[in-house]
Short mmCIF file of N, CA and C in Angstrom, two decimals:
data_model
loop_
_atom_site.label_atom_id
_atom_site.label_comp_id
_atom_site.label_asym_id
_atom_site.label_seq_id
_atom_site.Cartn_x
_atom_site.Cartn_y
_atom_site.Cartn_z
N UNK P 1 -54.44 207.54 110.30
CA UNK P 1 -53.21 206.49 109.98
C UNK P 1 -53.65 205.81 108.72
N UNK P 2 -52.63 205.67 107.89
CA UNK P 2 -52.84 205.02 106.50
C UNK P 2 -52.72 203.46 106.72
N UNK P 3 -53.63 202.73 106.07
CA UNK P 3 -53.81 201.29 106.34
C UNK P 3 -52.92 200.58 105.20
N UNK P 4 -51.93 199.77 105.56
CA UNK P 4 -51.12 198.91 104.71
C UNK P 4 -52.04 197.88 103.97
N UNK P 5 -51.85 197.66 102.63
CA UNK P 5 -52.54 196.69 101.95
C UNK P 5 -51.83 195.35 102.31
N UNK P 6 -52.70 194.38 102.75
CA UNK P 6 -52.05 193.00 102.87
C UNK P 6 -51.67 192.41 101.60
N UNK P 7 -50.50 191.79 101.66
CA UNK P 7 -50.10 190.98 100.32
C UNK P 7 -50.86 189.82 100.28
N UNK P 8 -51.23 189.53 98.99
CA UNK P 8 -51.92 188.19 98.65
C UNK P 8 -50.69 187.02 98.86
N UNK P 9 -51.29 185.96 99.32
CA UNK P 9 -50.28 184.74 99.54
C UNK P 9 -50.31 184.12 98.25
N UNK P 10 -49.09 183.57 97.83
CA UNK P 10 -49.10 182.82 96.50
C UNK P 10 -48.09 181.70 96.64
N UNK P 11 -48.26 180.70 95.96
CA UNK P 11 -47.30 179.45 96.00
C UNK P 11 -46.22 179.54 95.05
N UNK P 12 -45.22 178.89 95.05
CA UNK P 12 -44.17 178.89 94.33
C UNK P 12 -44.56 178.26 92.86
N UNK P 13 -45.57 177.34 92.76
CA UNK P 13 -46.11 176.83 91.61
C UNK P 13 -47.02 178.00 90.72
N UNK P 14 -47.58 178.80 91.55
CA UNK P 14 -48.41 179.88 90.92
C UNK P 14 -47.35 180.86 90.29
N UNK P 15 -46.37 181.20 91.05
CA UNK P 15 -45.37 182.00 90.33
C UNK P 15 -44.63 181.51 89.29
N UNK P 16 -44.22 180.28 89.25
CA UNK P 16 -43.55 179.49 88.05
C UNK P 16 -44.67 179.45 86.88
N UNK P 17 -45.93 179.14 87.24
CA UNK P 17 -46.87 179.06 86.23
C UNK P 17 -47.05 180.39 85.47
N UNK P 18 -47.08 181.52 86.32
CA UNK P 18 -47.12 182.99 85.80
C UNK P 18 -45.93 183.28 84.97
N UNK P 19 -44.76 182.72 85.58
CA UNK P 19 -43.47 183.00 84.73
C UNK P 19 -43.45 182.36 83.37
N UNK P 20 -43.80 181.10 83.28
CA UNK P 20 -44.09 180.41 82.09
C UNK P 20 -44.88 180.96 81.22
N UNK P 21 -46.10 181.42 81.54
CA UNK P 21 -47.13 181.94 80.76
C UNK P 21 -46.52 183.24 80.08
N UNK P 22 -45.87 184.01 80.88
CA UNK P 22 -45.42 185.28 80.57
C UNK P 22 -44.28 185.21 79.51
N UNK P 23 -43.24 184.21 79.69
CA UNK P 23 -42.28 183.95 78.83
C UNK P 23 -42.75 183.41 77.55
N UNK P 24 -43.74 182.65 77.49
CA UNK P 24 -44.24 182.17 76.23
C UNK P 24 -45.02 183.32 75.47
N UNK P 25 -45.58 184.20 76.41
CA UNK P 25 -46.38 185.18 75.56
C UNK P 25 -45.48 186.50 75.02
N UNK P 26 -44.64 186.84 75.83
CA UNK P 26 -43.88 188.09 75.68
C UNK P 26 -42.33 187.91 75.41
N UNK P 27 -41.89 186.60 75.62
CA UNK P 27 -40.38 186.27 75.48
C UNK P 27 -39.56 186.77 76.59
N UNK P 28 -38.37 186.61 76.30
CA UNK P 28 -37.45 187.09 77.44
C UNK P 28 -37.23 188.48 77.50
N UNK P 29 -37.27 189.17 76.30
CA UNK P 29 -36.93 190.68 76.38
C UNK P 29 -38.34 191.38 77.01
N UNK P 30 -39.47 190.90 76.71
CA UNK P 30 -40.59 191.47 77.27
C UNK P 30 -41.01 191.12 78.65
N UNK P 31 -40.30 190.15 79.24
CA UNK P 31 -40.60 189.58 80.54
C UNK P 31 -40.12 190.79 81.70
N UNK P 32 -41.14 190.94 82.56
CA UNK P 32 -40.73 191.97 83.81
C UNK P 32 -41.40 191.55 84.89
N UNK P 33 -40.88 191.81 86.11
CA UNK P 33 -41.63 191.56 87.51
C UNK P 33 -43.07 192.29 87.38
N UNK P 34 -43.14 193.49 86.80
CA UNK P 34 -44.46 194.00 86.81
C UNK P 34 -45.50 193.24 86.30
N UNK P 35 -45.25 192.46 85.08
CA UNK P 35 -46.22 191.63 84.59
C UNK P 35 -46.58 190.53 85.40
N UNK P 36 -45.51 189.95 86.07
CA UNK P 36 -45.87 188.93 86.89
C UNK P 36 -46.60 189.25 88.12
N UNK P 37 -46.23 190.47 88.67
CA UNK P 37 -46.92 190.99 89.95
C UNK P 37 -48.37 191.19 89.57
N UNK P 38 -48.82 191.79 88.26
CA UNK P 38 -49.94 192.04 87.93
C UNK P 38 -50.87 190.79 87.86
N UNK P 39 -50.30 189.68 87.26
CA UNK P 39 -50.95 188.45 87.24
C UNK P 39 -51.33 187.82 88.37
N UNK P 40 -50.19 187.89 89.44
CA UNK P 40 -50.58 187.32 90.64
C UNK P 40 -51.04 188.32 91.76
N UNK P 41 -51.42 189.49 91.32
CA UNK P 41 -51.95 190.62 92.24
C UNK P 41 -50.99 190.78 93.31
N UNK P 42 -49.85 191.13 93.07
CA UNK P 42 -48.90 191.33 94.06
C UNK P 42 -48.10 192.55 93.77
N UNK P 43 -47.31 193.16 94.67
CA UNK P 43 -46.49 194.12 94.43
C UNK P 43 -45.13 193.72 93.79
N UNK P 44 -44.49 194.50 92.98
CA UNK P 44 -43.12 193.96 92.65
C UNK P 44 -42.20 193.72 93.69
N UNK P 45 -42.16 194.39 94.64
CA UNK P 45 -41.55 194.30 95.77
C UNK P 45 -41.52 192.97 96.43
N UNK P 46 -42.68 192.47 96.31
CA UNK P 46 -42.73 191.01 96.98
C UNK P 46 -42.01 189.99 96.11
N UNK P 47 -41.86 190.19 94.93
CA UNK P 47 -41.15 189.36 94.12
C UNK P 47 -39.70 189.64 94.28
N UNK P 48 -39.29 190.90 94.69
CA UNK P 48 -37.86 191.07 94.75
C UNK P 48 -37.48 190.46 96.18
N UNK P 49 -38.28 190.19 96.99
CA UNK P 49 -38.05 189.73 98.36
C UNK P 49 -37.29 188.10 98.18
N UNK P 50 -37.77 187.50 97.04
CA UNK P 50 -37.32 186.12 96.70
C UNK P 50 -36.34 185.96 95.73
N UNK P 51 -36.27 186.92 94.77
CA UNK P 51 -35.36 186.88 93.49
C UNK P 51 -34.79 188.31 93.31
N UNK P 52 -33.53 188.04 93.07
CA UNK P 52 -32.83 189.39 92.71
C UNK P 52 -33.27 190.09 91.51
N UNK P 53 -33.47 189.22 90.44
CA UNK P 53 -33.77 190.02 89.15
C UNK P 53 -34.43 188.91 88.42
N UNK P 54 -34.86 189.35 87.15
CA UNK P 54 -35.74 188.48 86.44
C UNK P 54 -34.96 187.15 85.79
N UNK P 55 -33.56 187.26 85.67
CA UNK P 55 -32.86 186.16 85.23
C UNK P 55 -32.75 185.13 86.36
N UNK P 56 -32.83 185.45 87.65
CA UNK P 56 -32.83 184.49 88.66
C UNK P 56 -34.08 183.77 88.70
N UNK P 57 -35.20 184.64 88.50
CA UNK P 57 -36.55 183.91 88.50
C UNK P 57 -36.81 182.83 87.35
N UNK P 58 -36.43 183.49 86.10
CA UNK P 58 -36.44 182.63 85.01
C UNK P 58 -35.71 181.43 85.07
N UNK P 59 -34.46 181.49 85.59
CA UNK P 59 -33.43 180.35 85.49
C UNK P 59 -34.07 179.24 86.62
N UNK P 60 -34.58 179.91 87.94
CA UNK P 60 -35.12 178.95 88.87
C UNK P 60 -36.45 178.15 88.34
N UNK P 61 -37.27 178.94 87.63
CA UNK P 61 -38.34 178.36 87.02
C UNK P 61 -37.92 177.26 85.98
N UNK P 62 -37.04 177.54 85.22
CA UNK P 62 -36.54 176.56 84.17
C UNK P 62 -36.01 175.44 84.83
N UNK P 63 -35.18 175.45 85.86
CA UNK P 63 -34.67 174.27 86.63
C UNK P 63 -35.96 173.50 87.19
N UNK P 64 -36.91 174.13 87.67
CA UNK P 64 -38.14 173.47 88.16
C UNK P 64 -38.69 172.70 87.09
N UNK P 65 -38.86 173.26 85.96
CA UNK P 65 -39.59 172.67 84.85
C UNK P 65 -38.85 171.54 84.24
N UNK P 66 -37.47 171.76 84.11
CA UNK P 66 -36.60 170.72 83.59
C UNK P 66 -36.58 169.46 84.53
N UNK P 67 -36.57 169.73 85.72
CA UNK P 67 -36.57 168.56 86.79
C UNK P 67 -37.85 167.89 86.65
N UNK P 68 -38.96 168.49 86.44
CA UNK P 68 -40.21 167.77 86.43
C UNK P 68 -40.23 167.07 85.08
N UNK P 69 -39.74 167.56 83.91
CA UNK P 69 -39.70 166.88 82.79
C UNK P 69 -38.79 165.49 82.91
N UNK P 70 -37.73 165.69 83.54
CA UNK P 70 -36.79 164.56 83.80
C UNK P 70 -37.43 163.52 84.64
N UNK P 71 -38.23 163.88 85.60
CA UNK P 71 -38.91 162.99 86.40
C UNK P 71 -39.81 162.11 85.57
N UNK P 72 -40.51 162.72 84.59
CA UNK P 72 -41.46 162.09 83.70
C UNK P 72 -40.47 161.05 82.77
N UNK P 73 -39.55 161.60 82.33
CA UNK P 73 -38.70 160.84 81.39
C UNK P 73 -38.10 159.71 81.92
N UNK P 74 -37.77 159.56 83.28
CA UNK P 74 -37.43 158.44 84.04
C UNK P 74 -38.40 157.27 83.79
N UNK P 75 -39.74 157.49 83.76
CA UNK P 75 -40.57 156.59 83.51
C UNK P 75 -40.46 155.71 82.32
N UNK P 76 -39.65 156.25 81.29
CA UNK P 76 -39.72 155.61 79.92
C UNK P 76 -39.35 154.21 80.13
N UNK P 77 -38.52 153.85 81.05
CA UNK P 77 -37.87 152.43 81.24
C UNK P 77 -38.96 151.49 81.77
N UNK P 78 -40.16 152.01 82.23
CA UNK P 78 -41.08 150.97 82.61
C UNK P 78 -41.75 150.32 81.23
N UNK P 79 -41.49 150.86 80.21
CA UNK P 79 -41.90 150.20 78.86
C UNK P 79 -40.75 149.27 78.24
N UNK P 80 -41.13 148.16 77.91
CA UNK P 80 -40.08 147.19 77.55
C UNK P 80 -39.68 147.41 76.03
N UNK P 81 -40.55 147.61 75.17
CA UNK P 81 -40.19 147.73 73.80
C UNK P 81 -39.86 149.18 73.29
N UNK P 82 -39.12 149.26 72.19
CA UNK P 82 -38.70 150.52 71.66
C UNK P 82 -39.92 151.26 71.26
N UNK P 83 -40.93 150.61 70.53
CA UNK P 83 -42.11 151.42 70.07
C UNK P 83 -43.01 151.94 71.34
N UNK P 84 -42.88 151.24 72.52
CA UNK P 84 -43.65 151.79 73.65
C UNK P 84 -42.94 152.86 74.14
N UNK P 85 -41.45 152.80 74.20
CA UNK P 85 -40.85 153.81 74.64
C UNK P 85 -40.85 155.10 73.68
N UNK P 86 -40.86 154.77 72.51
CA UNK P 86 -40.94 155.82 71.56
C UNK P 86 -42.27 156.79 71.62
N UNK P 87 -43.24 155.97 71.76
CA UNK P 87 -44.76 156.55 71.96
C UNK P 87 -44.77 157.32 73.19
N UNK P 88 -44.13 156.99 74.34
CA UNK P 88 -44.21 157.50 75.66
C UNK P 88 -43.44 158.84 75.50
N UNK P 89 -42.15 158.74 74.90
CA UNK P 89 -41.18 159.96 74.89
C UNK P 89 -42.09 161.03 74.10
N UNK P 90 -42.52 160.69 72.87
CA UNK P 90 -43.23 161.66 72.00
C UNK P 90 -44.45 162.32 72.77
N UNK P 91 -45.16 161.31 73.62
CA UNK P 91 -46.25 161.82 74.35
C UNK P 91 -45.81 162.91 75.33
N UNK P 92 -44.76 162.67 76.14
CA UNK P 92 -44.53 163.66 77.10
C UNK P 92 -43.80 164.92 76.56
N UNK P 93 -43.06 164.78 75.38
CA UNK P 93 -42.65 165.96 74.61
C UNK P 93 -43.74 166.88 74.07
N UNK P 94 -44.81 166.22 73.49
CA UNK P 94 -45.95 166.93 72.95
C UNK P 94 -46.85 167.41 73.86
N UNK P 95 -46.87 166.76 75.17
CA UNK P 95 -47.72 167.37 76.26
C UNK P 95 -47.46 168.80 76.46
N UNK P 96 -46.31 169.25 76.46
CA UNK P 96 -45.99 170.56 76.63
C UNK P 96 -44.93 171.16 75.65
N UNK P 97 -45.54 171.65 74.58
CA UNK P 97 -44.89 172.03 73.33
C UNK P 97 -44.13 173.23 73.79
N UNK P 98 -44.11 173.94 74.80
CA UNK P 98 -43.49 175.15 75.07
C UNK P 98 -41.83 174.80 75.55
N UNK P 99 -41.60 173.55 75.93
CA UNK P 99 -40.31 173.33 76.37
C UNK P 99 -39.14 173.90 75.44
N UNK P 100 -39.29 173.55 74.12
CA UNK P 100 -38.30 174.14 73.16
C UNK P 100 -38.12 175.49 73.20
N UNK P 101 -39.33 176.05 73.33
CA UNK P 101 -39.37 177.65 73.24
C UNK P 101 -38.54 178.16 74.54
N UNK P 102 -38.78 177.36 75.50
CA UNK P 102 -38.08 177.89 76.80
C UNK P 102 -36.70 177.61 76.82
N UNK P 103 -36.34 176.49 76.16
CA UNK P 103 -34.80 176.17 75.94
C UNK P 103 -34.19 177.29 75.20
N UNK P 104 -34.85 177.73 74.26
CA UNK P 104 -34.31 178.87 73.44
C UNK P 104 -34.30 180.14 74.13
N UNK P 105 -35.20 180.45 75.02
CA UNK P 105 -35.24 181.59 75.80
C UNK P 105 -33.93 181.58 76.95
N UNK P 106 -33.74 180.27 77.43
CA UNK P 106 -32.72 180.18 78.24
C UNK P 106 -31.30 180.53 77.51
N UNK P 107 -31.24 180.26 76.38
CA UNK P 107 -30.06 180.66 75.76
C UNK P 107 -29.80 182.28 75.39
N UNK P 108 -30.90 183.03 75.62
CA UNK P 108 -30.90 184.38 75.50
C UNK P 108 -30.47 185.09 76.81
N UNK P 109 -30.43 184.37 77.81
CA UNK P 109 -30.19 184.93 79.23
C UNK P 109 -28.75 185.28 79.17
N UNK P 110 -28.40 186.52 79.22
CA UNK P 110 -26.80 186.92 79.19
C UNK P 110 -26.01 186.34 80.42
N UNK P 111 -24.83 186.06 80.19
CA UNK P 111 -23.81 185.69 81.24
C UNK P 111 -23.99 186.76 82.20
N UNK P 112 -24.14 186.32 83.63
CA UNK P 112 -24.49 187.24 84.51
C UNK P 112 -23.32 187.29 85.65
N UNK P 113 -23.29 188.41 86.33
CA UNK P 113 -22.23 188.66 87.36
C UNK P 113 -22.93 188.04 88.61
N UNK P 114 -24.37 187.78 88.49
CA UNK P 114 -25.04 187.42 89.70
C UNK P 114 -24.74 185.89 89.80
N UNK P 115 -24.23 185.46 90.99
CA UNK P 115 -23.81 184.17 91.21
C UNK P 115 -24.87 183.05 90.96
N UNK P 116 -26.04 183.26 91.46
CA UNK P 116 -27.03 182.40 91.45
C UNK P 116 -27.69 182.07 90.15
N UNK P 117 -27.47 183.02 89.25
CA UNK P 117 -27.88 183.05 87.77
C UNK P 117 -26.81 182.03 87.12
N UNK P 118 -25.56 182.52 87.41
CA UNK P 118 -24.60 181.58 86.88
C UNK P 118 -24.59 180.01 87.20
N UNK P 119 -24.96 179.90 88.47
CA UNK P 119 -25.08 178.54 88.94
C UNK P 119 -26.21 177.83 88.17
N UNK P 120 -27.43 178.61 88.11
CA UNK P 120 -28.56 178.07 87.53
C UNK P 120 -28.36 177.77 86.02
N UNK P 121 -27.70 178.66 85.35
CA UNK P 121 -27.46 178.40 83.92
C UNK P 121 -26.53 177.03 83.73
N UNK P 122 -25.62 176.93 84.57
CA UNK P 122 -24.76 175.69 84.37
C UNK P 122 -25.61 174.49 84.83
N UNK P 123 -26.38 174.58 85.82
CA UNK P 123 -27.23 173.44 86.18
C UNK P 123 -28.22 172.91 84.91
N UNK P 124 -28.81 174.08 84.30
CA UNK P 124 -29.55 173.78 83.10
C UNK P 124 -28.88 173.16 81.99
N UNK P 125 -27.61 173.63 81.76
CA UNK P 125 -26.68 172.93 80.96
C UNK P 125 -26.46 171.51 81.03
N UNK P 126 -26.19 171.24 82.30
CA UNK P 126 -25.89 169.81 82.86
C UNK P 126 -27.15 168.98 82.66
N UNK P 127 -28.24 169.42 83.18
CA UNK P 127 -29.65 168.73 82.97
C UNK P 127 -29.95 168.54 81.62
N UNK P 128 -29.68 169.31 80.63
CA UNK P 128 -29.94 169.17 79.25
C UNK P 128 -29.05 167.89 78.64
N UNK P 129 -27.84 167.91 78.94
CA UNK P 129 -26.97 166.73 78.67
C UNK P 129 -27.30 165.71 79.38
N UNK P 130 -27.76 165.73 80.68
CA UNK P 130 -28.26 164.47 81.39
C UNK P 130 -29.54 163.75 80.59
N UNK P 131 -30.37 164.74 80.21
CA UNK P 131 -31.58 164.27 79.50
C UNK P 131 -31.17 163.36 78.26
N UNK P 132 -30.20 163.83 77.47
CA UNK P 132 -29.63 163.13 76.38
C UNK P 132 -29.13 161.86 76.77
N UNK P 133 -28.31 161.81 77.80
CA UNK P 133 -27.62 160.67 78.45
C UNK P 133 -28.63 159.58 78.81
N UNK P 134 -29.78 160.01 79.49
CA UNK P 134 -30.84 159.15 79.81
C UNK P 134 -31.41 158.58 78.71
N UNK P 135 -31.51 159.19 77.64
CA UNK P 135 -32.14 158.53 76.42
C UNK P 135 -31.17 157.68 75.55
N UNK P 136 -29.95 157.58 75.98
CA UNK P 136 -28.97 156.75 75.23
C UNK P 136 -29.57 155.30 75.29
N UNK P 137 -29.98 154.77 76.41
CA UNK P 137 -30.60 153.35 76.36
C UNK P 137 -31.70 153.33 75.37
N UNK P 138 -32.56 154.29 75.41
CA UNK P 138 -33.62 154.20 74.42
C UNK P 138 -33.14 154.02 73.02
N UNK P 139 -32.19 154.78 72.71
CA UNK P 139 -31.51 154.64 71.28
C UNK P 139 -30.98 153.33 71.07
N UNK P 140 -30.25 152.87 72.03
CA UNK P 140 -29.57 151.73 71.92
C UNK P 140 -30.64 150.49 71.64
N UNK P 141 -31.71 150.50 72.40
CA UNK P 141 -32.75 149.65 72.30
C UNK P 141 -33.25 149.62 70.95
N UNK P 142 -33.53 150.89 70.40
CA UNK P 142 -34.08 150.79 68.97
C UNK P 142 -33.06 150.34 68.08
N UNK P 143 -31.85 150.45 68.35
CA UNK P 143 -30.87 149.77 67.31
C UNK P 143 -30.93 148.29 67.54
N UNK P 144 -30.91 147.75 68.83
CA UNK P 144 -30.97 146.30 69.09
C UNK P 144 -32.23 145.54 68.42
N UNK P 145 -33.40 146.38 68.57
CA UNK P 145 -34.56 145.68 67.96
C UNK P 145 -34.55 146.04 66.46
N UNK P 146 -33.58 146.51 65.79
CA UNK P 146 -33.61 146.89 64.50
C UNK P 146 -34.43 147.98 63.92
N UNK P 147 -35.00 148.85 64.89
CA UNK P 147 -35.76 149.79 64.47
C UNK P 147 -35.08 151.18 64.01
N UNK P 148 -33.74 151.24 64.50
CA UNK P 148 -33.02 152.40 64.09
C UNK P 148 -31.82 151.96 63.42
N UNK P 149 -31.34 152.52 62.33
CA UNK P 149 -30.17 152.31 61.70
C UNK P 149 -28.97 152.51 62.48
N UNK P 150 -27.92 151.62 62.46
CA UNK P 150 -26.79 151.60 63.22
C UNK P 150 -25.86 152.81 63.01
N UNK P 151 -25.95 153.25 61.91
CA UNK P 151 -25.07 154.28 61.50
C UNK P 151 -25.32 155.88 61.94
N UNK P 152 -26.66 155.96 62.54
CA UNK P 152 -27.23 157.17 62.90
C UNK P 152 -26.59 157.56 64.32
N UNK P 153 -26.22 158.75 64.55
CA UNK P 153 -25.72 159.18 65.74
C UNK P 153 -26.77 159.36 66.71
N UNK P 154 -26.75 159.03 67.96
CA UNK P 154 -27.69 159.14 68.82
C UNK P 154 -28.11 160.67 69.25
N UNK P 155 -27.06 161.57 69.22
CA UNK P 155 -27.55 162.95 69.31
C UNK P 155 -28.22 163.53 68.28
N UNK P 156 -28.00 163.17 67.05
CA UNK P 156 -28.82 163.56 65.87
C UNK P 156 -30.26 162.97 65.97
N UNK P 157 -30.44 161.87 66.31
CA UNK P 157 -31.83 161.25 66.36
C UNK P 157 -32.51 161.95 67.39
N UNK P 158 -31.94 162.21 68.75
CA UNK P 158 -32.68 162.76 69.75
C UNK P 158 -32.92 164.24 69.30
N UNK P 159 -32.05 165.00 68.75
CA UNK P 159 -32.23 166.40 68.37
C UNK P 159 -33.36 166.47 67.30
N UNK P 160 -33.48 165.61 66.49
CA UNK P 160 -34.50 165.53 65.50
C UNK P 160 -35.80 165.32 66.09
N UNK P 161 -35.88 164.38 67.12
CA UNK P 161 -37.13 164.22 67.76
C UNK P 161 -37.57 165.37 68.45
N UNK P 162 -36.78 166.00 69.25
CA UNK P 162 -36.96 167.13 70.21
C UNK P 162 -37.33 168.26 69.32
N UNK P 163 -36.71 168.54 68.16
CA UNK P 163 -36.98 169.72 67.27
C UNK P 163 -38.27 169.55 66.63
N UNK P 164 -38.78 168.39 66.50
CA UNK P 164 -40.10 168.06 65.85
C UNK P 164 -41.32 168.87 66.43
N UNK P 165 -41.13 169.14 67.73
CA UNK P 165 -42.23 169.94 68.43
C UNK P 165 -42.28 171.37 67.95
N UNK P 166 -41.31 171.82 67.52
CA UNK P 166 -41.40 173.27 67.17
C UNK P 166 -41.57 173.61 65.76
N UNK P 167 -42.03 172.55 64.93
CA UNK P 167 -42.27 172.68 63.66
C UNK P 167 -43.70 173.40 63.52
N UNK P 168 -43.68 174.59 62.90
CA UNK P 168 -44.98 175.49 62.94
C UNK P 168 -46.09 174.75 62.06
N UNK P 169 -47.29 174.71 62.69
CA UNK P 169 -48.35 174.27 62.05
C UNK P 169 -49.08 175.38 61.28
N UNK P 170 -48.60 175.75 60.21
CA UNK P 170 -49.24 176.92 59.57
C UNK P 170 -50.59 176.65 58.82
N UNK P 171 -50.79 175.37 58.66
CA UNK P 171 -52.12 175.04 57.84
C UNK P 171 -53.21 174.72 58.90
N UNK P 172 -52.94 174.87 60.16
CA UNK P 172 -53.88 174.52 61.24
C UNK P 172 -54.42 173.20 61.20
N UNK P 173 -53.71 172.22 60.96
CA UNK P 173 -53.92 170.75 60.88
C UNK P 173 -54.27 170.29 62.34
N UNK P 174 -55.52 169.74 62.42
CA UNK P 174 -55.90 169.29 63.83
C UNK P 174 -54.75 168.76 64.61
N UNK P 175 -54.73 169.11 65.78
CA UNK P 175 -53.56 168.78 66.73
C UNK P 175 -53.23 167.25 66.76
N UNK P 176 -54.17 166.34 66.91
CA UNK P 176 -53.95 164.93 66.83
C UNK P 176 -53.55 164.40 65.56
N UNK P 177 -53.86 164.88 64.33
CA UNK P 177 -53.36 164.54 63.07
C UNK P 177 -51.97 165.08 62.88
N UNK P 178 -51.55 166.35 63.33
CA UNK P 178 -50.27 166.79 63.32
C UNK P 178 -49.39 165.93 64.10
N UNK P 179 -49.71 165.64 65.34
CA UNK P 179 -48.86 164.71 66.08
C UNK P 179 -48.75 163.41 65.43
N UNK P 180 -49.69 162.83 65.18
CA UNK P 180 -49.68 161.38 64.34
C UNK P 180 -48.80 161.60 63.06
N UNK P 181 -48.79 162.57 62.35
CA UNK P 181 -47.99 162.78 61.09
C UNK P 181 -46.53 162.90 61.41
N UNK P 182 -46.23 163.80 62.54
CA UNK P 182 -44.83 163.76 62.91
C UNK P 182 -44.33 162.36 63.51
N UNK P 183 -44.94 161.69 64.19
CA UNK P 183 -44.67 160.42 64.58
C UNK P 183 -44.39 159.53 63.37
N UNK P 184 -45.27 159.61 62.45
CA UNK P 184 -44.99 158.74 61.31
C UNK P 184 -43.78 159.13 60.44
N UNK P 185 -43.45 160.44 60.51
CA UNK P 185 -42.34 161.02 59.63
C UNK P 185 -41.13 160.58 60.46
N UNK P 186 -41.03 160.59 61.77
CA UNK P 186 -39.87 160.38 62.47
C UNK P 186 -39.53 158.68 62.28
N UNK P 187 -40.71 157.90 62.47
CA UNK P 187 -40.55 156.37 62.20
C UNK P 187 -40.28 156.05 60.87
N UNK P 188 -40.77 156.62 59.78
CA UNK P 188 -40.58 155.99 58.45
C UNK P 188 -40.09 156.97 57.53
N UNK P 189 -39.82 158.19 57.70
CA UNK P 189 -39.32 159.04 56.89
C UNK P 189 -40.46 159.65 55.94
N UNK P 190 -40.02 160.36 54.88
CA UNK P 190 -41.16 160.92 53.90
C UNK P 190 -41.31 159.94 52.66
N UNK P 191 -40.58 158.95 52.49
CA UNK P 191 -40.62 158.18 51.29
C UNK P 191 -41.65 157.02 51.66
N UNK P 192 -42.29 156.62 50.35
CA UNK P 192 -43.18 155.55 50.64
C UNK P 192 -42.43 154.22 50.92
N UNK P 193 -43.03 153.46 51.66
CA UNK P 193 -42.39 152.20 52.12
C UNK P 193 -42.68 151.28 50.85
N UNK P 194 -41.56 150.49 50.30
CA UNK P 194 -41.93 149.61 49.21
C UNK P 194 -42.15 148.13 49.69
#
């Protein structure tokens, strides 16, 4: 009689971490259940027990990750001054520099006939908008304190801040110097202060 191999137990967090690592390294088009199964020492069939296809797994992971980020973002209000909130926001953005790459990957997921994928993509779009809405108070505080020019649109400011993490570091500037320089450019621009 043939002995069946027992499946290794895994947690959802392990599955999501493997999903993230794979997406970052091979992108959307290279992502397969085979890669995830190999990383977690599982059969592909085990993953199919929980997810219909790769789009469902990817969007479920992205919802999980975005919700974690938004939980951290809510803590911005524990800081009273704009400068403290600014430092906190950049800290959580730079803590995981893959978030923008993952947002771009989400835009590559084709419209699906699979209902759960449709639902997940719509939830991701709403969460992205919610993130910007949550930061409206942050922008208004900067304007009230005279740190941000009144004529600048909130969406542009936030887009600029969030896009700063995807600027490539071609010259291999040490991470702390790179981060500090980006903060300075956002705060003061590139012109010398007179």
